[in-house]
Amino acid sequence: MKWIVFLFSSVLAVTGIAAQEDSGLDQLFSSFTSYSELPREVAYVHLNKSIYIKGEAVGFKAYVMDKDTKKRSLETRNLYCTITDSTNRTLKSKMLLIEEGVGHGSFRLDSLFTTGTYIFRAYTNWMQNFSEPNYYEQTLEVIDPETDEYLPINNSDKNLDAQFLPEGGRAVAGLEVVYGVIVKDPSGQGVPNLEGSITDEAGQEITRFKVNPFGIGRVGLLLGKARTYYALFSYNGKEYRIPIPPAYPEGIVLKLTDLKNDIGLSLEMVPGPGTQQDQPYQLSIHNGDEIKAFPISFTGGLKQLKVIPKTDLYKGMNVITLMDENARPLLERLYFNDRGFEFFEIYKAGAVVDSGQVKVTLEIPGLEAGAFSSLSLSVLPDHTSSYGHHHNLPSYTLLQPYVKGPIQNAGYYFQDIDARKRYDLDNLLITQGWSSYPWNTVLNHPPLYRFDFEKGISYTVRFNKRDSEDFYIYPTANNPSQLLKLKDGEVDFTVEEFYPREGEKLAISEISKKGGTTPPGAAVHFKPAGIPKYTPPFNISIPGPPQERISEIEFPPISFENLEELQLLDEVVVTKKRDATRMEKLRDRSNGRLDFFEIDDPRRNLTLASYLSGRGFIVNENLGSVSIISRTPNSPNNARPIVFLDGILLQDFTLLYNFLLIDVDYIEINRSGMGSGIMGGGGVIKIVTDPSLRYARRDGTLSFNEYEVPLAYGVQKRFYTPVYPSYTSPFFRKFGTVDWHPDVRSDENGKFHFQFKDYGLERVRVFVSGIVNGESYALGSFSVMPGIDPANSQ
């Protein structure tokens, strides 16, 4: 956290105020320092779509960002994802492993779901320290075709909600004030392009207003004292007469004007008993991490004009607040400064059909080939109705955390940015009122450090009996094996950053003094042991656009009975290809010979001693001790090989006594000892076990204890969508999923490649989100016509 007192030279040129010691500023800086001391992070999740058919999978890619630096967060590794119903009952939950700021997973919409609306949330343990909306929240619509023939439709005849909100939060009689206008229907959607007039109490028209396609606009008003004003408009044959909130008789109004390279701030006062002209004020600008402030005085005139270069503003959101001498906030205005951001729109480079697959290549001009880049892509039928998300990655991380409520079509403001979209975004910010940083909390109740950044699971092993000080922790998919030694007087040990996958167990062996391994007598405590329950501080999700009636579309008979079996079959094919590629890469890096052990390999019944004896080594096992000597050493003074077990250099070989090859993945033998120096005269042996298997003695008795892990990471496997009866049916074109690619990385040339099955569709739509060049945003959507260059397929 950083803060500075910043006295703008342009401001001083206008006001002529000398810098002075100000107790109000001191209090403000002190309080803000305490409030912003703890860093923040923001989660965004790219869901494969927003309307699902029961039985489908909700595919998701999570991005965890540092709120202050606007870069990927590399602190948190645990992200909690849940789906809740309308009663806030959790139906699905999962812990997701975040690596390099990203992670992906899926939920199956099984028998727990019926037709209705659900909430998807994602949050970290660290976010529970704060009252700001840094978590992710999105509504999902689910259709059960066996029970419902129509999508939910809001047929409510309730009145529209129209609000007229003064810029800065205060209107004063006799002063011109800009009002933000927002008109919503009963479902919370903005009423597009509505026009109306403002009249006085006698019905005399003063001015007119019009809202944009999202129901948002602005209008300038100069209200008189003790007078009532109304907004008049009609909608769906109904006439509305909405009273405008009355103006105060005294106070200060704020107006912000965008001057291209600067912003202009106008502060105008009507003095009164509560608003003294000679009273000192202060203007602060912060972004949640840093703050700048300077004194404001009206002694030289009731209207003060300030010009602030955009280079002096923060990158991203700026919260501008006028305060009195006691740091009590009077007015507040949000302003977004997009300078310094790069939003990469996706360009299409090519698409071809090959062996029933549509292969697509994406190209992003300006992409740095060596930088971190990761995309998520949802492939849907063109003109689909099932993708109605309001946010994209930049809107959710740069805009949503700073406001208190939901934002309709927020992603619009961060695609193809131009002057019109900057203006529309500024109108939105006027209607949002005060920021999500409540000043009472900032000044008086800084967040307490109660919840940690989480990097994996930690576990403590406490022994009730033991015969040795040495223990062996078996490897898992994400953790190597470990050799641990207790010190005198210790009765337990703790291991941090354990990353178990669903279905894995923790396995521990005690290395006896006589050699070999035995199950330890110990109990294990895991932390965290369950998904923490999170109560959101705000409601920030908004339903998708009003759904269409689909009475003319017949739901085909879809069977989900064999869905998991079909998925497993596809998974085996993918696994085989992945394993073949892995073997090739390992052999390319090896200086010796690699033996891979397939699941049904008969050599798994051998001991390591028997195996090595056939590979040019002399192995002796006696009462728990093991010696290994090369038959043809490279050095006559050292015939003992170097041995690694799952990356651990073994100082002695007692752990290899009667070692079966049941759980071995592969063994690498480098007879030359190349790269190991003088110690490698006897060669190098590397034994790598398979975390999905377990080591056992020849007689079948376990040499270790296994412990159930109460909370593990969801397996990030590729899933395939249900097989529909007809991929060209109206039903599929409206709601079906062609494919989902949760993690597409760029190649050495900086290009992205993905493919999907050719279902005979004339055109598909691809929705893209991601991070490129380490910290910049990639976003957009485009059409692909199989067999046609997508650059010309819009």
PDB file of N, CA, C and O in Angstrom, residues 11 14 167-168 170 175-178 251-259 263-269 283 294 296 298 301-308 320 322 331 333:
ATOM      1  N   VAL A  11      -3.870  22.887 -10.216  1.00  0.00           N
ATOM      2  CA  VAL A  11      -4.851  23.341  -9.238  1.00  0.00           C
ATOM      3  C   VAL A  11      -4.347  24.587  -8.527  1.00  0.00           C
ATOM      4  O   VAL A  11      -5.054  25.568  -8.343  1.00  0.00           O
ATOM      5  N   VAL A  14      -4.693  27.805 -10.359  1.00  0.00           N
ATOM      6  CA  VAL A  14      -6.039  28.388 -10.398  1.00  0.00           C
ATOM      7  C   VAL A  14      -6.393  29.032  -9.068  1.00  0.00           C
ATOM      8  O   VAL A  14      -6.928  30.129  -9.002  1.00  0.00           O
ATOM      9  N   GLU A 167     -25.327  14.521  -9.821  1.00  0.00           N
ATOM     10  CA  GLU A 167     -23.891  14.239  -9.879  1.00  0.00           C
ATOM     11  C   GLU A 167     -23.241  14.646  -8.563  1.00  0.00           C
ATOM     12  O   GLU A 167     -23.472  15.744  -8.057  1.00  0.00           O
ATOM     13  N   GLY A 168     -22.452  13.756  -8.017  1.00  0.00           N
ATOM     14  CA  GLY A 168     -21.795  14.027  -6.740  1.00  0.00           C
ATOM     15  C   GLY A 168     -22.663  13.699  -5.549  1.00  0.00           C
ATOM     16  O   GLY A 168     -22.183  13.624  -4.428  1.00  0.00           O
ATOM     17  N   ARG A 170     -25.550  15.532  -4.602  1.00  0.00           N
ATOM     18  CA  ARG A 170     -26.291  16.640  -3.990  1.00  0.00           C
ATOM     19  C   ARG A 170     -26.698  17.666  -5.051  1.00  0.00           C
ATOM     20  O   ARG A 170     -25.884  18.053  -5.905  1.00  0.00           O
ATOM     21  N   LEU A 175     -28.474  26.405  -8.555  1.00  0.00           N
ATOM     22  CA  LEU A 175     -27.241  26.005  -9.228  1.00  0.00           C
ATOM     23  C   LEU A 175     -27.549  24.922 -10.256  1.00  0.00           C
ATOM     24  O   LEU A 175     -28.371  24.032 -10.012  1.00  0.00           O
ATOM     25  N   GLU A 176     -26.895  25.009 -11.406  1.00  0.00           N
ATOM     26  CA  GLU A 176     -27.099  23.988 -12.425  1.00  0.00           C
ATOM     27  C   GLU A 176     -26.446  22.676 -11.972  1.00  0.00           C
ATOM     28  O   GLU A 176     -25.300  22.656 -11.537  1.00  0.00           O
ATOM     29  N   VAL A 177     -27.216  21.608 -12.090  1.00  0.00           N
ATOM     30  CA  VAL A 177     -26.759  20.294 -11.643  1.00  0.00           C
ATOM     31  C   VAL A 177     -26.973  19.297 -12.783  1.00  0.00           C
ATOM     32  O   VAL A 177     -28.001  19.340 -13.476  1.00  0.00           O
ATOM     33  N   VAL A 178     -26.007  18.407 -12.967  1.00  0.00           N
ATOM     34  CA  VAL A 178     -26.161  17.314 -13.918  1.00  0.00           C
ATOM     35  C   VAL A 178     -26.768  16.126 -13.184  1.00  0.00           C
ATOM     36  O   VAL A 178     -26.274  15.712 -12.140  1.00  0.00           O
ATOM     37  N   GLY A 251     -25.468  24.382   0.103  1.00  0.00           N
ATOM     38  CA  GLY A 251     -24.534  23.285  -0.092  1.00  0.00           C
ATOM     39  C   GLY A 251     -23.625  23.511  -1.273  1.00  0.00           C
ATOM     40  O   GLY A 251     -23.516  24.623  -1.805  1.00  0.00           O
ATOM     41  N   ILE A 252     -22.959  22.470  -1.687  1.00  0.00           N
ATOM     42  CA  ILE A 252     -21.979  22.525  -2.774  1.00  0.00           C
ATOM     43  C   ILE A 252     -22.386  21.499  -3.824  1.00  0.00           C
ATOM     44  O   ILE A 252     -22.834  20.397  -3.491  1.00  0.00           O
ATOM     45  N   VAL A 253     -22.248  21.860  -5.088  1.00  0.00           N
ATOM     46  CA  VAL A 253     -22.476  20.906  -6.178  1.00  0.00           C
ATOM     47  C   VAL A 253     -21.167  20.687  -6.923  1.00  0.00           C
ATOM     48  O   VAL A 253     -20.288  21.552  -6.958  1.00  0.00           O
ATOM     49  N   LEU A 254     -21.071  19.515  -7.519  1.00  0.00           N
ATOM     50  CA  LEU A 254     -19.852  19.124  -8.245  1.00  0.00           C
ATOM     51  C   LEU A 254     -20.223  18.761  -9.661  1.00  0.00           C
ATOM     52  O   LEU A 254     -21.217  18.064  -9.908  1.00  0.00           O
ATOM     53  N   LYS A 255     -19.419  19.213 -10.615  1.00  0.00           N
ATOM     54  CA  LYS A 255     -19.580  18.820 -12.016  1.00  0.00           C
ATOM     55  C   LYS A 255     -18.204  18.449 -12.561  1.00  0.00           C
ATOM     56  O   LYS A 255     -17.225  19.178 -12.361  1.00  0.00           O
ATOM     57  N   LEU A 256     -18.138  17.302 -13.256  1.00  0.00           N
ATOM     58  CA  LEU A 256     -16.885  16.858 -13.875  1.00  0.00           C
ATOM     59  C   LEU A 256     -17.042  16.909 -15.383  1.00  0.00           C
ATOM     60  O   LEU A 256     -18.036  16.439 -15.939  1.00  0.00           O
ATOM     61  N   THR A 257     -16.047  17.493 -16.056  1.00  0.00           N
ATOM     62  CA  THR A 257     -16.048  17.595 -17.508  1.00  0.00           C
ATOM     63  C   THR A 257     -14.788  16.951 -18.057  1.00  0.00           C
ATOM     64  O   THR A 257     -13.681  17.229 -17.582  1.00  0.00           O
ATOM     65  N   ASP A 258     -14.956  16.056 -19.048  1.00  0.00           N
ATOM     66  CA  ASP A 258     -13.804  15.415 -19.689  1.00  0.00           C
ATOM     67  C   ASP A 258     -13.248  16.359 -20.740  1.00  0.00           C
ATOM     68  O   ASP A 258     -13.951  16.769 -21.679  1.00  0.00           O
ATOM     69  N   LEU A 259     -11.971  16.745 -20.590  1.00  0.00           N
ATOM     70  CA  LEU A 259     -11.326  17.723 -21.472  1.00  0.00           C
ATOM     71  C   LEU A 259     -10.255  17.076 -22.338  1.00  0.00           C
ATOM     72  O   LEU A 259      -9.222  17.671 -22.619  1.00  0.00           O
ATOM     73  N   ILE A 263      -9.186  16.496 -16.889  1.00  0.00           N
ATOM     74  CA  ILE A 263     -10.576  16.586 -16.439  1.00  0.00           C
ATOM     75  C   ILE A 263     -10.743  17.927 -15.743  1.00  0.00           C
ATOM     76  O   ILE A 263      -9.825  18.425 -15.083  1.00  0.00           O
ATOM     77  N   GLY A 264     -11.912  18.522 -15.922  1.00  0.00           N
ATOM     78  CA  GLY A 264     -12.221  19.768 -15.228  1.00  0.00           C
ATOM     79  C   GLY A 264     -13.225  19.506 -14.126  1.00  0.00           C
ATOM     80  O   GLY A 264     -14.213  18.803 -14.330  1.00  0.00           O
ATOM     81  N   LEU A 265     -12.962  20.035 -12.943  1.00  0.00           N
ATOM     82  CA  LEU A 265     -13.866  19.907 -11.808  1.00  0.00           C
ATOM     83  C   LEU A 265     -14.405  21.284 -11.458  1.00  0.00           C
ATOM     84  O   LEU A 265     -13.636  22.225 -11.226  1.00  0.00           O
ATOM     85  N   SER A 266     -15.718  21.399 -11.445  1.00  0.00           N
ATOM     86  CA  SER A 266     -16.369  22.641 -11.025  1.00  0.00           C
ATOM     87  C   SER A 266     -17.033  22.386  -9.686  1.00  0.00           C
ATOM     88  O   SER A 266     -17.842  21.471  -9.534  1.00  0.00           O
ATOM     89  N   LEU A 267     -16.671  23.215  -8.689  1.00  0.00           N
ATOM     90  CA  LEU A 267     -17.259  23.155  -7.350  1.00  0.00           C
ATOM     91  C   LEU A 267     -17.912  24.503  -7.071  1.00  0.00           C
ATOM     92  O   LEU A 267     -17.244  25.542  -7.066  1.00  0.00           O
ATOM     93  N   GLU A 268     -19.247  24.494  -6.890  1.00  0.00           N
ATOM     94  CA  GLU A 268     -19.968  25.754  -6.703  1.00  0.00           C
ATOM     95  C   GLU A 268     -20.798  25.674  -5.429  1.00  0.00           C
ATOM     96  O   GLU A 268     -21.421  24.648  -5.152  1.00  0.00           O
ATOM     97  N   MET A 269     -20.824  26.772  -4.689  1.00  0.00           N
ATOM     98  CA  MET A 269     -21.425  26.789  -3.357  1.00  0.00           C
ATOM     99  C   MET A 269     -22.563  27.789  -3.254  1.00  0.00           C
ATOM    100  O   MET A 269     -22.524  28.882  -3.840  1.00  0.00           O
ATOM    101  N   LEU A 283     -10.163  17.952  -1.171  1.00  0.00           N
ATOM    102  CA  LEU A 283     -10.577  17.070  -2.249  1.00  0.00           C
ATOM    103  C   LEU A 283      -9.604  15.899  -2.310  1.00  0.00           C
ATOM    104  O   LEU A 283      -8.381  16.105  -2.433  1.00  0.00           O
ATOM    105  N   PHE A 294      -5.756  17.506  -1.701  1.00  0.00           N
ATOM    106  CA  PHE A 294      -5.290  18.890  -1.591  1.00  0.00           C
ATOM    107  C   PHE A 294      -6.409  19.738  -1.014  1.00  0.00           C
ATOM    108  O   PHE A 294      -7.590  19.367  -1.094  1.00  0.00           O
ATOM    109  N   ILE A 296      -9.147  22.772  -0.458  1.00  0.00           N
ATOM    110  CA  ILE A 296     -10.063  23.565  -1.284  1.00  0.00           C
ATOM    111  C   ILE A 296     -10.584  24.725  -0.428  1.00  0.00           C
ATOM    112  O   ILE A 296     -10.979  24.535   0.727  1.00  0.00           O
ATOM    113  N   PHE A 298     -13.123  28.361  -0.584  1.00  0.00           N
ATOM    114  CA  PHE A 298     -14.078  29.193  -1.313  1.00  0.00           C
ATOM    115  C   PHE A 298     -13.983  30.657  -0.889  1.00  0.00           C
ATOM    116  O   PHE A 298     -14.854  31.462  -1.239  1.00  0.00           O
ATOM    117  N   GLY A 301     -13.980  32.985  -3.797  1.00  0.00           N
ATOM    118  CA  GLY A 301     -15.145  32.990  -4.680  1.00  0.00           C
ATOM    119  C   GLY A 301     -15.990  31.753  -4.436  1.00  0.00           C
ATOM    120  O   GLY A 301     -15.493  30.717  -3.981  1.00  0.00           O
ATOM    121  N   LEU A 302     -17.296  31.848  -4.749  1.00  0.00           N
ATOM    122  CA  LEU A 302     -18.209  30.750  -4.491  1.00  0.00           C
ATOM    123  C   LEU A 302     -18.112  29.643  -5.539  1.00  0.00           C
ATOM    124  O   LEU A 302     -18.714  28.579  -5.374  1.00  0.00           O
ATOM    125  N   LYS A 303     -17.375  29.887  -6.598  1.00  0.00           N
ATOM    126  CA  LYS A 303     -17.191  28.860  -7.626  1.00  0.00           C
ATOM    127  C   LYS A 303     -15.706  28.625  -7.863  1.00  0.00           C
ATOM    128  O   LYS A 303     -14.977  29.584  -8.133  1.00  0.00           O
ATOM    129  N   GLN A 304     -15.274  27.399  -7.735  1.00  0.00           N
ATOM    130  CA  GLN A 304     -13.877  27.040  -7.929  1.00  0.00           C
ATOM    131  C   GLN A 304     -13.769  26.063  -9.098  1.00  0.00           C
ATOM    132  O   GLN A 304     -14.520  25.090  -9.190  1.00  0.00           O
ATOM    133  N   LEU A 305     -12.836  26.332 -10.011  1.00  0.00           N
ATOM    134  CA  LEU A 305     -12.585  25.483 -11.172  1.00  0.00           C
ATOM    135  C   LEU A 305     -11.211  24.845 -11.036  1.00  0.00           C
ATOM    136  O   LEU A 305     -10.220  25.555 -10.794  1.00  0.00           O
ATOM    137  N   LYS A 306     -11.139  23.541 -11.188  1.00  0.00           N
ATOM    138  CA  LYS A 306      -9.882  22.820 -11.075  1.00  0.00           C
ATOM    139  C   LYS A 306      -9.659  22.013 -12.343  1.00  0.00           C
ATOM    140  O   LYS A 306     -10.577  21.345 -12.837  1.00  0.00           O
ATOM    141  N   VAL A 307      -8.470  22.075 -12.869  1.00  0.00           N
ATOM    142  CA  VAL A 307      -8.099  21.293 -14.051  1.00  0.00           C
ATOM    143  C   VAL A 307      -7.005  20.313 -13.640  1.00  0.00           C
ATOM    144  O   VAL A 307      -5.951  20.719 -13.142  1.00  0.00           O
ATOM    145  N   ILE A 308      -7.256  19.034 -13.838  1.00  0.00           N
ATOM    146  CA  ILE A 308      -6.321  17.997 -13.415  1.00  0.00           C
ATOM    147  C   ILE A 308      -5.910  17.174 -14.632  1.00  0.00           C
ATOM    148  O   ILE A 308      -6.775  16.584 -15.303  1.00  0.00           O
ATOM    149  N   ILE A 320     -13.364  10.308  -6.518  1.00  0.00           N
ATOM    150  CA  ILE A 320     -13.134  11.723  -6.205  1.00  0.00           C
ATOM    151  C   ILE A 320     -14.136  12.143  -5.130  1.00  0.00           C
ATOM    152  O   ILE A 320     -15.348  12.051  -5.332  1.00  0.00           O
ATOM    153  N   LEU A 322     -15.192  15.129  -2.082  1.00  0.00           N
ATOM    154  CA  LEU A 322     -15.029  16.401  -1.386  1.00  0.00           C
ATOM    155  C   LEU A 322     -15.386  16.184   0.078  1.00  0.00           C
ATOM    156  O   LEU A 322     -16.440  15.617   0.391  1.00  0.00           O
ATOM    157  N   LEU A 331     -19.455  15.082  -1.004  1.00  0.00           N
ATOM    158  CA  LEU A 331     -19.786  14.761  -2.389  1.00  0.00           C
ATOM    159  C   LEU A 331     -18.824  13.674  -2.883  1.00  0.00           C
ATOM    160  O   LEU A 331     -17.676  13.614  -2.427  1.00  0.00           O
ATOM    161  N   ARG A 333     -17.727  11.369  -6.627  1.00  0.00           N
ATOM    162  CA  ARG A 333     -17.895  11.141  -8.068  1.00  0.00           C
ATOM    163  C   ARG A 333     -16.882  10.093  -8.519  1.00  0.00           C
ATOM    164  O   ARG A 333     -15.695  10.152  -8.150  1.00  0.00           O
TER     165      ARG A 333
END
